[in-house]
XYZ file of C-alpha atoms in Angstrom:
541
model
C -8.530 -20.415 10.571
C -5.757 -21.308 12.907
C -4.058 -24.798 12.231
C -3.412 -27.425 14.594
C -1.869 -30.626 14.429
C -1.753 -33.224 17.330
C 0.889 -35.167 19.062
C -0.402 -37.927 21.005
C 0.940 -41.322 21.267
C -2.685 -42.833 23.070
C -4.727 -43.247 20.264
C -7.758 -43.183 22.565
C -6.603 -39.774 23.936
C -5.848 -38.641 20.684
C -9.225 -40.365 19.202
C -11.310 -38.348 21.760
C -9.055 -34.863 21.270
C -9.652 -35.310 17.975
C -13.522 -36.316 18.097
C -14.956 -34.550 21.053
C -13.654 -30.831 20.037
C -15.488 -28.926 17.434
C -12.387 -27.701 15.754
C -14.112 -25.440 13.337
C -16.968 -24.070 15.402
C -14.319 -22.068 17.586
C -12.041 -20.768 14.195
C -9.790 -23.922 14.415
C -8.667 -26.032 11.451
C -6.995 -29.744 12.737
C -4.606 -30.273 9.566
C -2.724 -33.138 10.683
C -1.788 -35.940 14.149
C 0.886 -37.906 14.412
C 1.395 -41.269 17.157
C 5.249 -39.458 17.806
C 7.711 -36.739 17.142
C 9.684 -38.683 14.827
C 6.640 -39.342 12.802
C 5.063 -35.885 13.110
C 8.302 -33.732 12.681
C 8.000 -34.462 8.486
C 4.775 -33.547 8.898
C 4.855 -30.210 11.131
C 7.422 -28.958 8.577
C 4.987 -29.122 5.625
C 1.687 -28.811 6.376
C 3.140 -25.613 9.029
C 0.680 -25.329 11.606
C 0.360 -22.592 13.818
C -0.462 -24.597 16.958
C 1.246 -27.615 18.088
C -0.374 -30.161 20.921
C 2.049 -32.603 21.733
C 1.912 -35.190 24.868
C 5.527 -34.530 26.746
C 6.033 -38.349 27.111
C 6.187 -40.847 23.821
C 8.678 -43.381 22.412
C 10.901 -43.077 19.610
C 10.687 -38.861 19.884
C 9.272 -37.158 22.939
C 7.316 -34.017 23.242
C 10.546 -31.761 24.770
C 12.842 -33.174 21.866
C 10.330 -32.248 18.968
C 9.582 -28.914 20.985
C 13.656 -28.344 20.867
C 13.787 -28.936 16.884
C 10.809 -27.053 15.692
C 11.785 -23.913 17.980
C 15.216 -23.815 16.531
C 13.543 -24.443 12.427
C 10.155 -22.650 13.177
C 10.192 -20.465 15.837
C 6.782 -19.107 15.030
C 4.982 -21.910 16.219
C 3.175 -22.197 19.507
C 3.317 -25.392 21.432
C 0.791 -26.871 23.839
C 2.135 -29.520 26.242
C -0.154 -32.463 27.394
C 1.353 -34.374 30.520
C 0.084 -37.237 32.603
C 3.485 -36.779 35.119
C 2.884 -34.214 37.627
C 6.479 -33.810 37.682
C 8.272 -29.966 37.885
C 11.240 -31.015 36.190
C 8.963 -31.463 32.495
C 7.426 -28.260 33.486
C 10.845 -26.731 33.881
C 12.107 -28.410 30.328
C 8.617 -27.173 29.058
C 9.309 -23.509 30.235
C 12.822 -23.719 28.891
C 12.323 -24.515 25.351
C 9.462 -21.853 25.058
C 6.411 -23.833 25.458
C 3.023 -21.538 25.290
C 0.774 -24.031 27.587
C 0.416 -26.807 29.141
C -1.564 -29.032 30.378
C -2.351 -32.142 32.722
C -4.111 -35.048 31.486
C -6.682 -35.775 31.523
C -7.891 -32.665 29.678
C -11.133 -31.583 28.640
C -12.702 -30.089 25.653
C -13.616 -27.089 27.396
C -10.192 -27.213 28.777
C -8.085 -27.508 25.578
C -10.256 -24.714 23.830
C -9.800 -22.531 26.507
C -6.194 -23.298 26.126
C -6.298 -22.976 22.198
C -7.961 -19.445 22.018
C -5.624 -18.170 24.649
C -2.751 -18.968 22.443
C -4.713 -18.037 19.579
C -4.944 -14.690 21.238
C -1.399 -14.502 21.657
C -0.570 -15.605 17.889
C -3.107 -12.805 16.497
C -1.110 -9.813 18.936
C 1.974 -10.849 17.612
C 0.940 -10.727 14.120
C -0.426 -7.633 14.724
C 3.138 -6.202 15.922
C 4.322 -8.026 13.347
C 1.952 -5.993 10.422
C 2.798 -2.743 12.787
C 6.344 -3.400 12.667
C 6.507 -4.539 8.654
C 4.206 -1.122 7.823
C 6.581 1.251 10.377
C 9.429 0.060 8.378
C 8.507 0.704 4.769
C 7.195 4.157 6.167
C 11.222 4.449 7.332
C 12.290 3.612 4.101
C 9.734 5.280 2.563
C 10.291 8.330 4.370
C 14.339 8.251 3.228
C 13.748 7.893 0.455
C 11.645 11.599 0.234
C 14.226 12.903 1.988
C 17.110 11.686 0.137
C 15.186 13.089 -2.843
C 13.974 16.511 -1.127
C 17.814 16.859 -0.066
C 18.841 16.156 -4.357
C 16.037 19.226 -5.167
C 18.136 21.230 -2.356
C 21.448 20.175 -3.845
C 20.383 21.445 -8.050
C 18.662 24.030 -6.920
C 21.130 26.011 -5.205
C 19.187 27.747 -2.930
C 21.119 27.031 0.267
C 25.003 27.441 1.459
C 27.708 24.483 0.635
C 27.391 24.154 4.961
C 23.718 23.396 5.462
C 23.617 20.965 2.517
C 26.639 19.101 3.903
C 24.756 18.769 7.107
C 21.931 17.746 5.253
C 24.101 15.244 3.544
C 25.083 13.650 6.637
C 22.076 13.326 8.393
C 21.045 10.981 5.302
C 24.359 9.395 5.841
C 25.486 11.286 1.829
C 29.144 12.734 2.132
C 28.836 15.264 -1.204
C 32.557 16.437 -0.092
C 34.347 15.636 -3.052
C 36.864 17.094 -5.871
C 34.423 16.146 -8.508
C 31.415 15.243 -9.773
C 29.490 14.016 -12.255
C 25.480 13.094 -12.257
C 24.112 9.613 -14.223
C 20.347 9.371 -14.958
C 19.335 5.618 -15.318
C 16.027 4.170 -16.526
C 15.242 0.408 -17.254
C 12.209 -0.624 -18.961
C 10.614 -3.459 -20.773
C 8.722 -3.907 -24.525
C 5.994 -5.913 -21.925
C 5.985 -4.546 -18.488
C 2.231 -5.768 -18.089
C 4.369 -9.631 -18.066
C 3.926 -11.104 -14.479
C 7.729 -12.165 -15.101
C 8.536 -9.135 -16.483
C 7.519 -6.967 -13.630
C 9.546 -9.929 -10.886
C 12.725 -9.123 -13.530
C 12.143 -4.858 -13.260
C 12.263 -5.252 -9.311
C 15.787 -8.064 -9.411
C 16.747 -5.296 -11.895
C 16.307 -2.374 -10.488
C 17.698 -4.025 -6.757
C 20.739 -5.249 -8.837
C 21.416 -1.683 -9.856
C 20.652 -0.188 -6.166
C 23.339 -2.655 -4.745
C 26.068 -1.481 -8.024
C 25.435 2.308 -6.690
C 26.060 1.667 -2.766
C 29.745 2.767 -2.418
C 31.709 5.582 -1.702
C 31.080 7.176 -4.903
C 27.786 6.544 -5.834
C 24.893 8.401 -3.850
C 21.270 7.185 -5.132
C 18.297 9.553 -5.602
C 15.006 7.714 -7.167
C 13.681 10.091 -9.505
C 9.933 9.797 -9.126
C 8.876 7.339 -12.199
C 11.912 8.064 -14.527
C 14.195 5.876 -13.203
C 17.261 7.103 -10.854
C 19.767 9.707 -10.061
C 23.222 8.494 -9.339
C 25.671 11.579 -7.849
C 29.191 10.228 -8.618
C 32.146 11.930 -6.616
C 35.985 11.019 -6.354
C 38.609 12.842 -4.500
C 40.619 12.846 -7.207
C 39.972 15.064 -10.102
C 42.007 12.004 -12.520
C 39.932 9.176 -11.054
C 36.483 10.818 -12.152
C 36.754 8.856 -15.940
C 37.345 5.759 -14.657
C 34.569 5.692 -11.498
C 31.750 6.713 -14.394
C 32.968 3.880 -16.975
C 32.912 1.233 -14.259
C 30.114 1.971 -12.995
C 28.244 2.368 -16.289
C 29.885 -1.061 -17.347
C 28.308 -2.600 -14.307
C 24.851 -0.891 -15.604
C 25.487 -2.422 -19.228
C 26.424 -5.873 -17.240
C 23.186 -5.863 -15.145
C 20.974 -5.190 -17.678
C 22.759 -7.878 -20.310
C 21.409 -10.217 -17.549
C 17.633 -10.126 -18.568
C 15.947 -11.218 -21.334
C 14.664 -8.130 -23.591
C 15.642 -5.802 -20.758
C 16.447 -1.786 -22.271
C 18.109 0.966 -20.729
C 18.754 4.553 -21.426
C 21.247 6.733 -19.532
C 21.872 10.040 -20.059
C 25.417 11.726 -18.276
C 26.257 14.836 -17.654
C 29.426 17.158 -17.633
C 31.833 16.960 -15.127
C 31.994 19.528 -11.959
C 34.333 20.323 -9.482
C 31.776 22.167 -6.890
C 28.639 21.314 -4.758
C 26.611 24.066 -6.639
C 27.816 23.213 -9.994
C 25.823 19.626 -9.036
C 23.164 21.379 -10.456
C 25.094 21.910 -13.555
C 25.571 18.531 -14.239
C 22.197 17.497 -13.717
C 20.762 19.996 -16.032
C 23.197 18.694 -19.064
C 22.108 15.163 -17.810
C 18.659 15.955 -18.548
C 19.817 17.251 -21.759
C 21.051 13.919 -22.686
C 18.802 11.765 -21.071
C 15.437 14.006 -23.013
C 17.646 11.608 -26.118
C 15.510 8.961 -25.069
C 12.281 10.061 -26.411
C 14.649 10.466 -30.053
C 16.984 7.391 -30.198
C 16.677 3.569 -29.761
C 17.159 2.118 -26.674
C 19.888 0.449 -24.857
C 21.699 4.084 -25.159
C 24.110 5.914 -23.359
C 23.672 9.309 -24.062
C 27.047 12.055 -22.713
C 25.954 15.507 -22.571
C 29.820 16.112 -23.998
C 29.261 14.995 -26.893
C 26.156 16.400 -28.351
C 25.681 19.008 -30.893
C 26.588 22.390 -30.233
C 23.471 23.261 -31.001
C 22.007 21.571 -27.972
C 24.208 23.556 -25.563
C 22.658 23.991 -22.096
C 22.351 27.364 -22.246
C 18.974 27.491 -24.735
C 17.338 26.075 -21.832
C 19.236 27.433 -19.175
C 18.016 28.101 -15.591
C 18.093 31.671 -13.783
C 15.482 31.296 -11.241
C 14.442 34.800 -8.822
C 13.665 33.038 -5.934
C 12.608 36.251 -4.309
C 9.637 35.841 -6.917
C 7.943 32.203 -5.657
C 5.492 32.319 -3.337
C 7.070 29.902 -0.838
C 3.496 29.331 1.123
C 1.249 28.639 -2.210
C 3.911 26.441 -3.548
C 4.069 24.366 0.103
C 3.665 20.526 -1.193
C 1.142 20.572 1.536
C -1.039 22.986 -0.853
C -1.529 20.145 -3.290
C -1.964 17.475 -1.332
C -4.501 18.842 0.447
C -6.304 19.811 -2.830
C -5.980 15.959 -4.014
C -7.097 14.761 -0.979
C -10.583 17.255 -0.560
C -10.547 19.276 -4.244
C -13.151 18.961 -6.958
C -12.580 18.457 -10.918
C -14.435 21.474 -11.313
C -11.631 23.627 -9.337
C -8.758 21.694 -11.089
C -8.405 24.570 -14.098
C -8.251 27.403 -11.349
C -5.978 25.558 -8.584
C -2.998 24.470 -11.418
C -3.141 28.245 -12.639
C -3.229 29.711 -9.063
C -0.250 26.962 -8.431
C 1.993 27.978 -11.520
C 1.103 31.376 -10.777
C 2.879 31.259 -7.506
C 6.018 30.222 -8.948
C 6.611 33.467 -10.526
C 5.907 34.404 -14.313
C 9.543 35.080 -15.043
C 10.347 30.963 -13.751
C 7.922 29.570 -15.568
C 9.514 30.180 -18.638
C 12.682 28.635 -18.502
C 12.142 24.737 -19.500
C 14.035 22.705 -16.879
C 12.658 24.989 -14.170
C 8.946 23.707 -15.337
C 10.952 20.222 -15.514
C 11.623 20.685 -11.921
C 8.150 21.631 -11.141
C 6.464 18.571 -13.455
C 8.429 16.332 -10.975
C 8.050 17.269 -7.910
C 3.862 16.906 -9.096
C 4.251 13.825 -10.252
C 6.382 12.689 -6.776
C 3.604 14.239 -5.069
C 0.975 12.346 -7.150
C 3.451 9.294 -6.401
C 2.879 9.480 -3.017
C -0.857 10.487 -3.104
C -1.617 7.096 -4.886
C 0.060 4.844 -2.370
C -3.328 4.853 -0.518
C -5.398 3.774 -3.899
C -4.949 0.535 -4.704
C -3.947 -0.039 -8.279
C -4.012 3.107 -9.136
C -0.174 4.410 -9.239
C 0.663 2.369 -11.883
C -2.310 3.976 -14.015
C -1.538 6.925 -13.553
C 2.672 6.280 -13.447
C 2.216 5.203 -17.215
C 0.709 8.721 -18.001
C 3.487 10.397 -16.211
C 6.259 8.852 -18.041
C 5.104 6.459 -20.093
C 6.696 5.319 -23.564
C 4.082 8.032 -24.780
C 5.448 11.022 -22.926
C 7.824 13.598 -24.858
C 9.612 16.519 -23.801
C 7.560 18.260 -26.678
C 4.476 18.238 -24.760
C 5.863 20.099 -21.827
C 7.676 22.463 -24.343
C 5.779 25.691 -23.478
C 4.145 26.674 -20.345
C 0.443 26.137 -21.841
C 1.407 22.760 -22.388
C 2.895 22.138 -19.243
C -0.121 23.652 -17.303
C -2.636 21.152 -19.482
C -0.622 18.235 -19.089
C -0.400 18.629 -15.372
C -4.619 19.410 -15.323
C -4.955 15.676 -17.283
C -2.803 14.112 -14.611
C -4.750 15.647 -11.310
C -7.995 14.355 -13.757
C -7.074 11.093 -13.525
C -6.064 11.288 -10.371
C -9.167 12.815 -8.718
C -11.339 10.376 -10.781
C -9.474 7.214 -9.349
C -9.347 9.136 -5.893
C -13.432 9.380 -6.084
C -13.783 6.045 -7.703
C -11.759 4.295 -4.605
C -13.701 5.917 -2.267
C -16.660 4.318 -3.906
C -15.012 0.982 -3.926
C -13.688 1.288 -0.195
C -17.393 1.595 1.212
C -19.029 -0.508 -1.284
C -18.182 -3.893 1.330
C -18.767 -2.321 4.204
C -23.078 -1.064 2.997
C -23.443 -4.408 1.122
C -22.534 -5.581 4.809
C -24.893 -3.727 6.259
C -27.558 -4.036 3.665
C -27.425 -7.905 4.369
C -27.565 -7.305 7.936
C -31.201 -5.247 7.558
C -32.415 -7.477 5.426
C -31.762 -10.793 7.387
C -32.447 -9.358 10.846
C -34.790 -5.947 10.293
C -37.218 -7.427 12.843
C -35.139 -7.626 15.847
C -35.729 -5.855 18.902
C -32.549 -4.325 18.771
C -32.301 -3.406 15.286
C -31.040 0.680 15.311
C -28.409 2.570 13.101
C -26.304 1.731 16.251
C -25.972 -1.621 16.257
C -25.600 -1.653 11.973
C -22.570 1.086 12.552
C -20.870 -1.435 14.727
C -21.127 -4.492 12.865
C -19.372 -2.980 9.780
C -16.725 -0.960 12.195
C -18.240 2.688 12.058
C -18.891 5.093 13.959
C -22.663 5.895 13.776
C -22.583 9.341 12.077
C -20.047 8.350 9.826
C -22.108 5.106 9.210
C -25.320 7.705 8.657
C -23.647 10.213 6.276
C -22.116 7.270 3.849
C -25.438 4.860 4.216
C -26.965 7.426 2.975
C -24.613 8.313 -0.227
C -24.228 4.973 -1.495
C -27.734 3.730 -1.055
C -29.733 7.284 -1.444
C -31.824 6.722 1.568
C -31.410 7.439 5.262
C -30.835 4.251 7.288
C -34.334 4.561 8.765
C -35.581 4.743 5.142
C -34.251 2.280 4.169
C -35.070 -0.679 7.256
C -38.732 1.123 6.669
C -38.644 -0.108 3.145
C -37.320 -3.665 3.695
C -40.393 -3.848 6.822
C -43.047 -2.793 4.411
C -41.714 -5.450 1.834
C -42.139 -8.036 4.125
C -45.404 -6.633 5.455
C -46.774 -6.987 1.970
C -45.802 -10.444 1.893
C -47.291 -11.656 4.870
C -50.725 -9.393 3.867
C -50.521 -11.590 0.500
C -49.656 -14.698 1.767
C -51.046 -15.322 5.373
C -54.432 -14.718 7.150
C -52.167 -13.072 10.062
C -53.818 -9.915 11.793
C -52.520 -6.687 10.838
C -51.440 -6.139 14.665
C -49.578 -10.011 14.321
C -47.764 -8.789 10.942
C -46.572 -5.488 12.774
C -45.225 -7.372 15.452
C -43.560 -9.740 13.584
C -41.834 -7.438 11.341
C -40.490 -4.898 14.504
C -43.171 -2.816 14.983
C -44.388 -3.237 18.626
C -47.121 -0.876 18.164
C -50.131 -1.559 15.859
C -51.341 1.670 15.289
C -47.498 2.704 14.668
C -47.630 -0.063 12.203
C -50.505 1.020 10.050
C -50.002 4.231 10.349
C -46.119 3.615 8.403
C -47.701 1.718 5.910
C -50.446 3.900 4.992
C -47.633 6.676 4.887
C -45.498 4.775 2.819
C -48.038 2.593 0.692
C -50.728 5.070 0.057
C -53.561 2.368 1.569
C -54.665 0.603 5.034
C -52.960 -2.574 5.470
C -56.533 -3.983 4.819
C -57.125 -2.072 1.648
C -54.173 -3.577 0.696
C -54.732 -7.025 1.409
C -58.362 -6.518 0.060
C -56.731 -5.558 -3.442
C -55.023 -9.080 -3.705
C -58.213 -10.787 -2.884
């Protein structure tokens, strides 16, 4: 409903405005009137209307000087001006403060409305940029943010010169020129994220520590579900101490701020070159894999663990000469979440390990590598299934999750073919869900108006927004007839009722239920009821 309030200081104008339009009928809702400005102004502000009516001339506060005021407060609104003065110069002041319409008294109901719905009109396309604009933007940010973290793979992988990542860098607006380095991995959580207050505190969290990483020497890479990547660089090989212990004291600080708030960070060694990034990150998911071991509220340096847990057990020497850059394309398994079955799931993660090369596969933080760039895939995939991310986030890396169960590549292989599971069963299940409205729609439609002269899978298709073939194929999955079966079914129903029930003619009861021809009629219901309509009506006697 679009709300209206009224302006007028006539009360017999306002009276019949008020009276003589049906507000409702034509998708309006009249939430408030007023004798002035100065008396409606209080008003406007809370009740917020979307449509304003206002006479141009009244005591106290006129129509132009109200306009002014809610323009500058609530620009949103839209204002219809009523007038008795055929005079240019309240046109002109009309015009000038942005009014939408207006109007010379006396007006009409048929006038007004006509005014209303073509501001109404107006209102809807402008929320509808509005929505367009709102969704374009999160798909910007959304889309940096991929990037930023496709450009972070580039950077700890290796794979390209110091000159293309640098350009890289600066398209995203990163500078990675610096004399050292040294990479952070960050992840708040709470004992009860399920809390509504919990989950408002996360997201003030988790902006708090966004805003602490946005300088010079912080560059920010979300790391799918496991928190974030901070790449911290000086110019100075002396200042690299002192950047990490501020910022990790402004970490501690932001998290001290919220009640039963934890934290883990794990840090890694320091570097002094772009490919040695990938250095630190590796030791920094030596430290942060601590989490799973120790308490919270931890910070974990790579520097100061056990010898034992030097880097190089798990080291990385990836052939890249042995992945199969085209099966590995994230476009691969997207396309097999969007279209594959759970039946092919075994085959397709075996195929897609495969095609990393054997000789990968077995070094740990390479699988690491792999595991998230699934899950950021999954990540993504789930945007368009409501409620579903967070299901299937938990299972990803949820206080449950160990570095032990990814240990080997068997285990790694399994625990990827439970997470495309899940995610194939919530995929099918929303699917479900998404056309479940629409037939129940369409069901109700049949059933209320199956003896129209226009009833056809045509008109059905458009009332729920479908094309008609689409509208066929998924009629007939969710309901397990074909459209035609089903209208049959609901015309026989009735048929039997009127056979039962009334001394109507066989001919009369076809006609009344859609059938135009009699013997068209009987010759459905003997096909569908196994008897003459007589017989049938013979049985009841």
């Amino acid at each position: 409903m679009i709300k209206v309030f009224l302006v007028e200081d006539e009360v017999i104008i306002r009276q019949s405005i008020k009276n003589n339009v049906e507000w409702e009928k034509h998708g309006y809702e009249l939430v408030g009137e007023a004798a002035d400005g100065e008396m409606a102004l209080p008003l406007i502000k809370e009740l917020k209307p979307d449509i304003l009516i206002t006479d141009i001339k009244m005591p106290f506060m006129d129509g132009v000087e109200l306009g002014k005021i809610l323009k500058s407060e609530m620009p949103e609104i839209s204002i219809i001006f009523l007038t008795g003065y055929d005079d240019f110069s309240y046109a002109k002041e009309a015009i000038s403060i942005g009014v939408t319409e207006y109007l010379m008294k006396p007006v009409t109901g048929t006038q007004l409305i006509a005014a209303l719905d073509k501001v109404k009109d107006q209102i809807e396309q402008k929320k509808i940029m509005t929505e367009n604009m709102f969704r374009l933007e999160k798909e910007s940010e959304k889309n940096i943010q991929i990037k930023r973290y496709r450009f972070f793979g580039e950077l700890v992988r290796s794979r390209i010169p110091v000159s293309k990542l640098i350009a890289m860098g600066n398209e995203l607006g990163i500078s990675i020129m610096a004399s050292a380095y040294v990479v952070v991995l960050i992840k708040f959580y709470f004992n009860h994220p399920d809390d509504e207050e919990r989950k408002r505190q996360a997201e003030d969290a988790n902006m708090q520590l966004l805003q602490a990483g946005t300088h010079q020497n912080a560059a920010m890479f979300q790391r799918a579900t496991e928190g974030y990547i901070f790449l911290l660089k000086v110019q100075s090989d002396e200042d690299i101490d002192v950047v990490r212990e501020n910022f990790l004291d402004k970490v501690q600080n932001i998290a001290s701020g919220f009640e039963d708030l934890g934290y883990f960070i794990g840090v890694g060694e320091t570097v002094h070159r772009v490919h040695e990034i990938s250095r630190s990150y590796d030791t920094a998911s030596v430290a942060f894999a601590k989490q799973y071991e120790m308490e919270k509220n931890r910070i974990v340096y790579y520097s100061q663990l056990d010898k034992k847990e030097e880097l190089e057990n798990i080291s990385v020497n990836i052939d890249f000469q042995e992945i199969n850059m085209q099966k590995t394309d994230k476009a691969v398994l997207v396309k097999f979440l969007k279209n594959g079955a759970k039946e092919d799931i075994d085959r397709f993660v075996e195929d897609y390990f495969k095609a990393f090369g054997e000789k990968n596969m077995e070094s740990f933080l390479f699988r690491q590598y792999i595991i998230l760039d699934i899950c950021f895939i999954i990540n993504e995939f789930l945007e368009q299934i409501q409620g579903a991310k967070r299901k299937v986030s938990d299972k990803m890396f949820g206080e449950n999750y160990k570095f032990s169960d990814v240990d080997t590549l068997d285990k790694t292989k399994a625990y990827v073919k439970r997470l495309m599971r899940m995610v194939i069963d919530l995929r099918n299940k929303s699917v479900v869900k998404k056309y479940q409205p629409m037939i129940e729609e369409a069901t109700e439609y049949i059933k209320e108006h199956f003896n129209a002269d226009n009833m056809s899978l045509n008109v059905v298709a458009s009332i729920v927004g479908l094309s008609p073939s689409h509208f066929s194929t998924v009629f007939r999955q969710e309901v397990g007839s074909t459209f035609v079966e089903y209208l049959t079914m609901v015309r026989m129903e009735e048929a039997k009722t009127l056979l039962k029930c009334t001394s109507l003619k066989s001919s009369e009861i076809g006609y009344r239920i859609g059938y135009k021809d009699p013997h068209y009629f009987s010759f459905l219901f003997k096909k569908t009821q196994k008897c003459t309509p007589k017989e049938y009506r013979m049985k009841g006697i």
